[in-house]
Amino acid sequence: MSGKGVLYLCATPIGNLEDITLRALRVLKEVDLIAAEDTRHTKKLLNHYGIKKPLLSYHEHNRRQRGRELLSRLLAGQKIALVTDAGTPGISDPGAELVALAVAEGIPVVALPGPSAAITALVVSGLPTSSFCFEGFLPAARGARRRRLEELKKEKRTLIFYEAPHRLLETLADMLEVLGDRPVAVARELTKVHEEVWRGKLAGALEHFRQHPPRGEFTLVVGGAPPEDEEGSGAGLSPAAHVALLVEMGYSKKEAIKEVARQHRLPKRLVYEEVHRGEEK
Ligand code: SAM
């Protein structure tokens, strides 16, 4: 074993203080030092569990200098737990930078899994979870935000965004304009007393939050690009005509039936039967 320390990435609750693992509590008790995004915030969690440990801040504004300091402590053999205000360190916070520094120095990094707002929102959204795309915060400036949304327009996977309450309305409006009226779940204050998940479409969400000014923490889960945006899409075509189009494009009949069934959300057998009926006429 090297004389190097260990950097533990310690997931903490995103609201409900009970959402912390037994392992995280043990490690927080065992380490030499806890690096926290906001030491006052983390103190509340530690007090709740009767943990007393030296705390050092590590956040967006001191990450360069503090990162070097934490690194030299790790190289000297200290065990350090990194925690953020909420959720899993490294997701939309400076944690990933410290991990990169530690990895570059060959310092062992151990992740202690736990809550993350992105995954929590995704699983309650009711939208497809089989593949998804985490975008974090969109740019704050309108032009850059819309450009990013344009880039995402064809993304078929479910999209997950973090957003600040004071930007929620403008972001929903831009999403509606650029992406179209897609399904959305607006997850607010997850795991907290005022937890709420608004489900519907972007236009409805915009109207709802115009009437109920956004407060608290928000994660948005937005449906991916609809099948109509796909290459060779048969928007407006019957399944049989769509199969014919794909065959013309070079698909085998079997592949075309499979693809049309997927895009039209129909059982393959139904598409096959329709194609077959058309051929018999
Ligand atoms: N590392 C964290 C994680 O794993 O969830 C995310 C850090 S990011 C700086 C904080 C953002 O996460 C908030 O601005 C909000 O968009 C989202 N968030 C955090 N807690 C939330 C909650 N309880 N409900 C909904 N969204 C939340």
CSV table of C-alpha atoms and ligand atoms in Angstrom, one decimal:
chain,number,residue,atom,x,y,z
A,1,MET,CA,0.0,0.0,0.0
A,2,SER,CA,1.3,3.5,-0.8
A,3,GLY,CA,1.6,6.1,1.8
A,4,LYS,CA,-1.1,8.1,0.0
A,5,GLY,CA,-4.4,8.9,1.5
A,6,VAL,CA,-7.8,8.3,0.1
A,7,LEU,CA,-10.3,10.7,-1.4
A,8,TYR,CA,-13.9,9.6,-0.6
A,9,LEU,CA,-16.7,11.0,-2.7
A,10,CYS,CA,-19.5,11.0,-0.2
A,11,ALA,CA,-23.1,11.4,-1.5
A,12,THR,CA,-25.3,13.3,0.9
A,13,PRO,CA,-29.1,14.0,1.0
A,14,ILE,CA,-30.7,16.3,-1.5
A,15,GLY,CA,-33.2,17.3,1.1
A,16,ASN,CA,-34.4,14.6,3.4
A,17,LEU,CA,-31.6,14.0,6.0
A,18,GLU,CA,-32.5,10.3,6.3
A,19,ASP,CA,-31.2,9.8,2.7
A,20,ILE,CA,-27.7,9.0,3.7
A,21,THR,CA,-26.1,5.6,3.7
A,22,LEU,CA,-24.6,3.8,6.8
A,23,ARG,CA,-21.3,3.6,4.9
A,24,ALA,CA,-21.3,7.4,4.3
A,25,LEU,CA,-21.9,8.0,8.0
A,26,ARG,CA,-19.1,5.6,9.0
A,27,VAL,CA,-16.6,7.1,6.5
A,28,LEU,CA,-17.5,10.7,7.6
A,29,LYS,CA,-16.7,9.6,11.2
A,30,GLU,CA,-13.4,7.9,10.1
A,31,VAL,CA,-11.7,10.4,7.8
A,32,ASP,CA,-9.2,13.0,8.9
A,33,LEU,CA,-11.0,15.9,7.2
A,34,ILE,CA,-14.2,16.7,5.4
A,35,ALA,CA,-14.0,19.0,2.4
A,36,ALA,CA,-17.4,20.6,1.9
A,37,GLU,CA,-18.9,23.0,-0.6
A,38,ASP,CA,-20.6,25.1,2.2
A,39,THR,CA,-19.2,24.2,5.6
A,40,ARG,CA,-22.2,25.7,7.4
A,41,HIS,CA,-24.6,23.6,5.4
A,42,THR,CA,-22.6,20.4,6.0
A,43,LYS,CA,-22.3,21.2,9.7
A,44,LYS,CA,-26.1,20.8,10.0
A,45,LEU,CA,-25.9,17.3,8.5
A,46,LEU,CA,-23.0,16.4,10.7
A,47,ASN,CA,-24.7,17.8,13.9
A,48,HIS,CA,-27.8,15.8,13.0
A,49,TYR,CA,-25.7,12.6,13.1
A,50,GLY,CA,-23.4,13.7,16.0
A,51,ILE,CA,-20.3,13.8,13.8
A,52,LYS,CA,-17.5,16.1,14.8
A,53,LYS,CA,-14.7,16.5,12.2
A,54,PRO,CA,-12.5,19.3,10.9
A,55,LEU,CA,-14.1,20.9,7.9
A,56,LEU,CA,-12.5,22.8,5.0
A,57,SER,CA,-14.4,24.6,2.3
A,58,TYR,CA,-14.0,23.5,-1.3
A,59,HIS,CA,-16.2,25.3,-3.8
A,60,GLU,CA,-16.4,27.0,-7.2
A,61,HIS,CA,-14.4,30.1,-6.0
A,62,ASN,CA,-11.5,28.6,-4.1
A,63,ARG,CA,-11.2,25.3,-6.0
A,64,ARG,CA,-7.8,26.0,-7.6
A,65,GLN,CA,-5.9,26.9,-4.5
A,66,ARG,CA,-7.9,24.7,-2.1
A,67,GLY,CA,-7.6,21.8,-4.6
A,68,ARG,CA,-3.8,22.0,-4.4
A,69,GLU,CA,-4.0,22.1,-0.6
A,70,LEU,CA,-6.3,19.0,-0.4
A,71,LEU,CA,-4.0,17.2,-2.9
A,72,SER,CA,-0.9,17.8,-0.7
A,73,ARG,CA,-2.8,16.5,2.3
A,74,LEU,CA,-3.9,13.4,0.4
A,75,LEU,CA,-0.3,12.9,-0.8
A,76,ALA,CA,0.8,13.1,2.9
A,77,GLY,CA,-1.5,10.2,3.7
A,78,GLN,CA,-4.7,11.9,4.9
A,79,LYS,CA,-8.1,10.4,4.3
A,80,ILE,CA,-10.5,13.1,3.0
A,81,ALA,CA,-14.2,12.9,2.4
A,82,LEU,CA,-15.6,15.3,-0.2
A,83,VAL,CA,-19.2,16.4,0.2
A,84,THR,CA,-21.3,19.0,-1.6
A,85,ASP,CA,-24.4,20.8,-0.5
A,86,ALA,CA,-26.6,18.1,-1.9
A,87,GLY,CA,-26.3,14.9,-3.8
A,88,THR,CA,-23.3,13.2,-5.4
A,89,PRO,CA,-20.1,15.2,-5.6
A,90,GLY,CA,-18.8,15.6,-9.1
A,91,ILE,CA,-22.2,16.1,-10.7
A,92,SER,CA,-22.6,19.8,-11.7
A,93,ASP,CA,-20.2,20.9,-8.9
A,94,PRO,CA,-16.4,21.3,-8.7
A,95,GLY,CA,-15.9,17.8,-7.4
A,96,ALA,CA,-14.9,16.4,-10.7
A,97,GLU,CA,-11.9,18.7,-10.8
A,98,LEU,CA,-10.6,17.4,-7.5
A,99,VAL,CA,-11.1,13.8,-8.7
A,100,ALA,CA,-9.1,14.5,-11.8
A,101,LEU,CA,-6.2,16.0,-9.7
A,102,ALA,CA,-6.3,13.0,-7.4
A,103,VAL,CA,-6.4,10.5,-10.2
A,104,ALA,CA,-3.4,12.2,-11.9
A,105,GLU,CA,-1.4,11.8,-8.7
A,106,GLY,CA,-2.4,8.1,-8.4
A,107,ILE,CA,-4.4,8.8,-5.2
A,108,PRO,CA,-7.1,6.2,-4.6
A,109,VAL,CA,-10.6,7.7,-5.1
A,110,VAL,CA,-13.5,5.8,-3.7
A,111,ALA,CA,-17.1,6.8,-4.5
A,112,LEU,CA,-19.8,6.2,-1.9
A,113,PRO,CA,-23.0,6.1,-3.9
A,114,GLY,CA,-26.2,7.9,-2.8
A,115,PRO,CA,-28.7,10.5,-3.9
A,116,SER,CA,-28.5,12.6,-7.0
A,117,ALA,CA,-31.2,15.0,-8.0
A,118,ALA,CA,-30.8,14.0,-11.7
A,119,ILE,CA,-31.6,10.3,-11.1
A,120,THR,CA,-34.2,10.9,-8.5
A,121,ALA,CA,-36.1,13.2,-10.9
A,122,LEU,CA,-35.6,10.8,-13.9
A,123,VAL,CA,-37.2,7.9,-12.1
A,124,VAL,CA,-40.3,9.7,-10.9
A,125,SER,CA,-40.7,11.5,-14.2
A,126,GLY,CA,-42.7,8.8,-16.0
A,127,LEU,CA,-40.6,9.4,-19.1
A,128,PRO,CA,-38.4,6.7,-20.7
A,129,THR,CA,-35.4,5.8,-18.5
A,130,SER,CA,-33.8,3.2,-20.8
A,131,SER,CA,-31.4,5.8,-22.1
A,132,PHE,CA,-31.0,9.4,-21.0
A,133,CYS,CA,-28.8,12.3,-21.4
A,134,PHE,CA,-27.8,14.5,-18.4
A,135,GLU,CA,-27.2,18.1,-19.4
A,136,GLY,CA,-26.8,19.8,-16.0
A,137,PHE,CA,-27.4,23.6,-16.1
A,138,LEU,CA,-28.0,25.2,-19.5
A,139,PRO,CA,-26.1,28.4,-20.1
A,140,ALA,CA,-27.5,31.4,-18.3
A,141,ALA,CA,-27.3,33.7,-21.3
A,142,ARG,CA,-30.4,33.4,-23.6
A,143,GLY,CA,-28.5,33.2,-26.9
A,144,ALA,CA,-26.1,30.5,-25.6
A,145,ARG,CA,-29.0,28.6,-24.0
A,146,ARG,CA,-31.0,28.5,-27.2
A,147,ARG,CA,-27.9,27.4,-29.2
A,148,ARG,CA,-27.4,24.5,-26.8
A,149,LEU,CA,-31.1,23.6,-27.1
A,150,GLU,CA,-30.8,23.7,-30.9
A,151,GLU,CA,-27.9,21.2,-30.6
A,152,LEU,CA,-30.1,19.0,-28.5
A,153,LYS,CA,-33.1,19.2,-30.7
A,154,LYS,CA,-32.5,15.8,-32.4
A,155,GLU,CA,-31.4,14.0,-29.2
A,156,LYS,CA,-33.7,11.0,-28.8
A,157,ARG,CA,-32.8,10.2,-25.3
A,158,THR,CA,-34.7,11.6,-22.3
A,159,LEU,CA,-33.0,14.9,-21.3
A,160,ILE,CA,-32.3,15.9,-17.7
A,161,PHE,CA,-31.5,19.5,-16.7
A,162,TYR,CA,-30.9,21.4,-13.5
A,163,GLU,CA,-32.3,24.9,-13.3
A,164,ALA,CA,-32.4,27.8,-10.9
A,165,PRO,CA,-35.9,29.0,-9.9
A,166,HIS,CA,-35.4,32.5,-11.2
A,167,ARG,CA,-34.5,31.1,-14.7
A,168,LEU,CA,-37.2,28.4,-14.8
A,169,LEU,CA,-39.8,30.4,-16.9
A,170,GLU,CA,-37.3,31.6,-19.5
A,171,THR,CA,-35.8,28.1,-19.8
A,172,LEU,CA,-39.3,26.5,-20.2
A,173,ALA,CA,-40.2,29.2,-22.8
A,174,ASP,CA,-36.9,28.6,-24.8
A,175,MET,CA,-37.4,24.8,-24.6
A,176,LEU,CA,-41.0,25.2,-25.9
A,177,GLU,CA,-39.8,27.4,-28.8
A,178,VAL,CA,-36.8,25.4,-29.8
A,179,LEU,CA,-37.7,21.8,-29.0
A,180,GLY,CA,-41.5,22.0,-29.5
A,181,ASP,CA,-44.2,21.0,-27.1
A,182,ARG,CA,-42.6,17.9,-25.6
A,183,PRO,CA,-43.6,15.9,-22.5
A,184,VAL,CA,-41.9,17.3,-19.4
A,185,ALA,CA,-41.7,16.5,-15.7
A,186,VAL,CA,-40.8,19.4,-13.5
A,187,ALA,CA,-39.4,18.0,-10.2
A,188,ARG,CA,-39.4,20.5,-7.4
A,189,GLU,CA,-37.9,20.1,-3.9
A,190,LEU,CA,-37.4,16.4,-4.3
A,191,THR,CA,-37.4,14.5,-1.0
A,192,LYS,CA,-38.4,17.6,0.9
A,193,VAL,CA,-41.6,18.6,2.7
A,194,HIS,CA,-42.9,20.5,-0.4
A,195,GLU,CA,-41.8,17.9,-3.0
A,196,GLU,CA,-43.9,18.2,-6.1
A,197,VAL,CA,-43.6,16.7,-9.6
A,198,TRP,CA,-45.5,18.5,-12.3
A,199,ARG,CA,-46.1,16.3,-15.3
A,200,GLY,CA,-47.5,17.4,-18.7
A,201,LYS,CA,-46.1,19.2,-21.7
A,202,LEU,CA,-43.8,22.2,-22.0
A,203,ALA,CA,-46.6,24.7,-22.9
A,204,GLY,CA,-48.7,23.5,-19.9
A,205,ALA,CA,-45.7,23.7,-17.6
A,206,LEU,CA,-45.0,27.3,-18.7
A,207,GLU,CA,-48.5,28.3,-18.0
A,208,HIS,CA,-48.5,26.5,-14.6
A,209,PHE,CA,-45.3,28.1,-13.4
A,210,ARG,CA,-46.4,31.5,-14.6
A,211,GLN,CA,-49.4,31.2,-12.3
A,212,HIS,CA,-47.3,29.6,-9.5
A,213,PRO,CA,-44.0,31.5,-9.3
A,214,PRO,CA,-41.2,28.9,-9.0
A,215,ARG,CA,-39.6,28.5,-5.6
A,216,GLY,CA,-37.1,26.0,-4.4
A,217,GLU,CA,-34.9,23.6,-6.3
A,218,PHE,CA,-35.8,22.3,-9.7
A,219,THR,CA,-34.8,19.5,-12.0
A,220,LEU,CA,-36.4,19.2,-15.4
A,221,VAL,CA,-36.9,15.9,-17.3
A,222,VAL,CA,-37.8,16.4,-20.9
A,223,GLY,CA,-38.9,13.8,-23.5
A,224,GLY,CA,-36.4,13.1,-26.2
A,225,ALA,CA,-36.9,14.0,-29.9
A,226,PRO,CA,-40.1,12.4,-31.2
A,227,PRO,CA,-39.8,9.6,-33.8
A,228,GLU,CA,-40.9,12.1,-36.5
A,229,ASP,CA,-37.6,13.8,-36.3
A,230,GLU,CA,-35.8,10.6,-37.3
A,231,GLU,CA,-34.1,10.1,-40.7
A,232,GLY,CA,-36.5,8.3,-43.0
A,233,SER,CA,-39.4,9.2,-40.7
A,234,GLY,CA,-42.7,8.4,-42.1
A,235,ALA,CA,-44.5,11.4,-40.6
A,236,GLY,CA,-48.0,11.2,-41.9
A,237,LEU,CA,-47.5,7.9,-43.7
A,238,SER,CA,-49.4,4.7,-42.9
A,239,PRO,CA,-47.2,2.0,-41.4
A,240,ALA,CA,-47.3,0.0,-44.7
A,241,ALA,CA,-46.3,3.1,-46.8
A,242,HIS,CA,-43.5,3.8,-44.3
A,243,VAL,CA,-42.2,0.3,-44.7
A,244,ALA,CA,-42.1,0.8,-48.5
A,245,LEU,CA,-40.2,4.1,-48.0
A,246,LEU,CA,-37.6,2.5,-45.8
A,247,VAL,CA,-37.2,-0.4,-48.2
A,248,GLU,CA,-36.6,2.1,-51.0
A,249,MET,CA,-33.9,3.7,-48.7
A,250,GLY,CA,-32.1,0.3,-48.6
A,251,TYR,CA,-33.6,-1.4,-45.5
A,252,SER,CA,-34.5,-5.1,-45.8
A,253,LYS,CA,-38.2,-5.7,-45.4
A,254,LYS,CA,-37.6,-7.3,-42.0
A,255,GLU,CA,-35.5,-4.4,-40.8
A,256,ALA,CA,-38.1,-1.9,-42.2
A,257,ILE,CA,-41.0,-3.6,-40.3
A,258,LYS,CA,-39.0,-3.6,-37.1
A,259,GLU,CA,-38.1,0.1,-37.5
A,260,VAL,CA,-41.6,1.1,-38.4
A,261,ALA,CA,-43.0,-0.8,-35.4
A,262,ARG,CA,-40.6,1.0,-33.2
A,263,GLN,CA,-41.3,4.5,-34.6
A,264,HIS,CA,-45.1,4.0,-34.6
A,265,ARG,CA,-45.0,2.2,-31.3
A,266,LEU,CA,-46.9,-0.7,-32.8
A,267,PRO,CA,-46.4,-4.5,-32.4
A,268,LYS,CA,-44.3,-5.8,-35.2
A,269,ARG,CA,-47.0,-8.4,-36.1
A,270,LEU,CA,-49.5,-5.6,-36.8
A,271,VAL,CA,-47.1,-3.8,-39.2
A,272,TYR,CA,-46.3,-7.1,-40.9
A,273,GLU,CA,-50.0,-7.9,-41.4
A,274,GLU,CA,-50.7,-4.5,-42.8
A,275,VAL,CA,-47.7,-4.8,-45.3
A,276,HIS,CA,-48.9,-8.3,-46.2
A,277,ARG,CA,-52.5,-7.2,-46.8
A,278,GLY,CA,-51.2,-4.4,-49.1
A,279,GLU,CA,-49.1,-6.9,-51.1
A,280,GLU,CA,-52.1,-9.2,-51.6
A,281,LYS,CA,-54.3,-6.4,-53.1
B,1,SAM,N1,-24.3,17.1,-7.2
B,1,SAM,C1,-25.8,17.4,-7.0
B,1,SAM,C2,-26.5,16.1,-7.3
B,1,SAM,O1,-25.9,15.0,-7.5
B,1,SAM,O2,-27.8,16.1,-7.4
B,1,SAM,C3,-26.2,18.5,-7.9
B,1,SAM,C4,-25.5,19.8,-7.7
B,1,SAM,S1,-26.2,21.1,-8.6
B,1,SAM,C5,-25.1,22.4,-8.0
B,1,SAM,C6,-27.6,21.6,-7.7
B,1,SAM,C7,-28.9,21.5,-8.6
B,1,SAM,O3,-29.5,20.2,-8.4
B,1,SAM,C8,-30.0,22.5,-8.1
B,1,SAM,O4,-29.8,23.8,-8.6
B,1,SAM,C9,-31.2,21.8,-8.7
B,1,SAM,O5,-31.4,22.1,-10.0
B,1,SAM,C10,-30.9,20.3,-8.5
B,1,SAM,N2,-31.4,19.9,-7.2
B,1,SAM,C11,-30.7,19.7,-6.0
B,1,SAM,N3,-31.6,19.3,-5.1
B,1,SAM,C12,-32.8,19.2,-5.6
B,1,SAM,C13,-34.1,18.8,-5.1
B,1,SAM,N4,-34.2,18.4,-3.8
B,1,SAM,N5,-35.1,18.8,-6.0
B,1,SAM,C14,-35.0,19.1,-7.3
B,1,SAM,N6,-33.8,19.5,-7.8
B,1,SAM,C15,-32.7,19.5,-7.0
